[in-house]
Amino acid sequence: MTNGTSQGLFVVVAIIIFGIFIAISYLLFRNTLKPSLSTIFTDSLEQSNCSLSGECSINISSTREDEHYLYAKIREANLERNETEIWIQAEKLENNGLRIVKSSITDSNYNSGTPDMVGSLSFPDTINGKPITHIGNKNGDYPFRLAKLDGHLRLPNKLQYVGYDSFLNCIFEGELKLPSTLTYIDNRAFRDSRFIKSIEFPTDLEYVGTDSFMYSKFSGNLIINHSLKEIGNRAFYSSEFEKVINNSKDLMIQSQSIRLEDNTYYTMQ
C-alpha cells in the first residue's frame, strides 16, 4: 500500500469516527445543548431525511404561546397576488401534537378565517418541533370555513384528521396529496374545492365524510384500501373516476358517493 493510499484511508476513517462521535454526543446531550446548537443538529438530521425521502419537513417557530395554545404566522403577505398574511391558533394536544382551531389575517381576532384569505396555502409540518396532527374538530372549531382560498393546498405531513367544515368555502384547485398518516376526513371538509386528477387514499384512512369532496373532479382509478370503513353521501359527487378498485370488506357506501366518468355512480357488487 502506497503512502498516498494510506493517508487517504486514514482521512476516511477519521471522518467516519468524527461523525459517529457527533451523533452520539447529540443523542446523549441534546436536552442540555444550547437551543442554537441543538437546532443545528436537528436541521442536519432533517436534511439527511430530506435527501433520502425526496421531501423536506417544514418547521416554523411560534410567535408566542401559553399553556394551551401556540400562535404562529404560516403565510407571508404577497401584494402582487393579493394575498394576506395567515396566522393560526393551534391547541396543544396530549400526544405532543397540535390541532389548528382558528385562523386570522393578523395576530388577533382569531376565528374561522375571513373572505380576505385567497390564494394558495402551504402548511408547515411542525411548529416548535410539534407536528400538526389535526385541523378543526366536531365541536365548533372550523379554522378556515369562511376563507376563500382558491390556489393550491399542501397539507402537513403528519396530519391525521381534517375536521367538519374546516375548508368548507375554499375553492382549492390542482392536485391534492393526502398525507400517509391521515385516518379521518370529516363531513364537508373540502366541499367547494375543485381538485383534479387522481387521488390516492392513505393506507390507514377509515372515513371520508358526506360532501367532503363534493365539487372536485378527480379522475383515474380510485383504490379503496382495506382500512376504509365508510364513504359518505356525495363525497365524490362530481368526480369522473374511470374505475373503483375496492379492497375493503367492511365498506359502507351511499348510492351517490362516487361518480364515474360515464355519469353513473359506483355501487357495491
CSV table of C-alpha atoms in Angstrom, one decimal, residues 10 18 34 38 51 57 103 111 118 136 153 166 197 228 254:
chain,number,residue,atom,x,y,z
A,10,PHE,CA,-6.7,7.4,7.3
A,18,PHE,CA,-15.9,12.0,13.9
A,34,LYS,CA,-27.9,25.4,23.8
A,38,SER,CA,-29.5,21.8,19.1
A,51,SER,CA,-32.3,13.6,0.8
A,57,SER,CA,-40.3,18.6,6.6
A,103,SER,CA,-57.1,31.4,11.9
A,111,ASN,CA,-61.9,32.9,14.2
A,118,VAL,CA,-57.4,34.0,-1.0
A,136,GLY,CA,-60.5,21.5,13.2
A,153,LEU,CA,-53.1,23.3,-1.0
A,166,SER,CA,-62.6,23.0,8.0
A,197,LYS,CA,-56.5,14.4,-11.5
A,228,LEU,CA,-61.7,2.3,4.8
A,254,GLN,CA,-74.1,5.6,-0.2
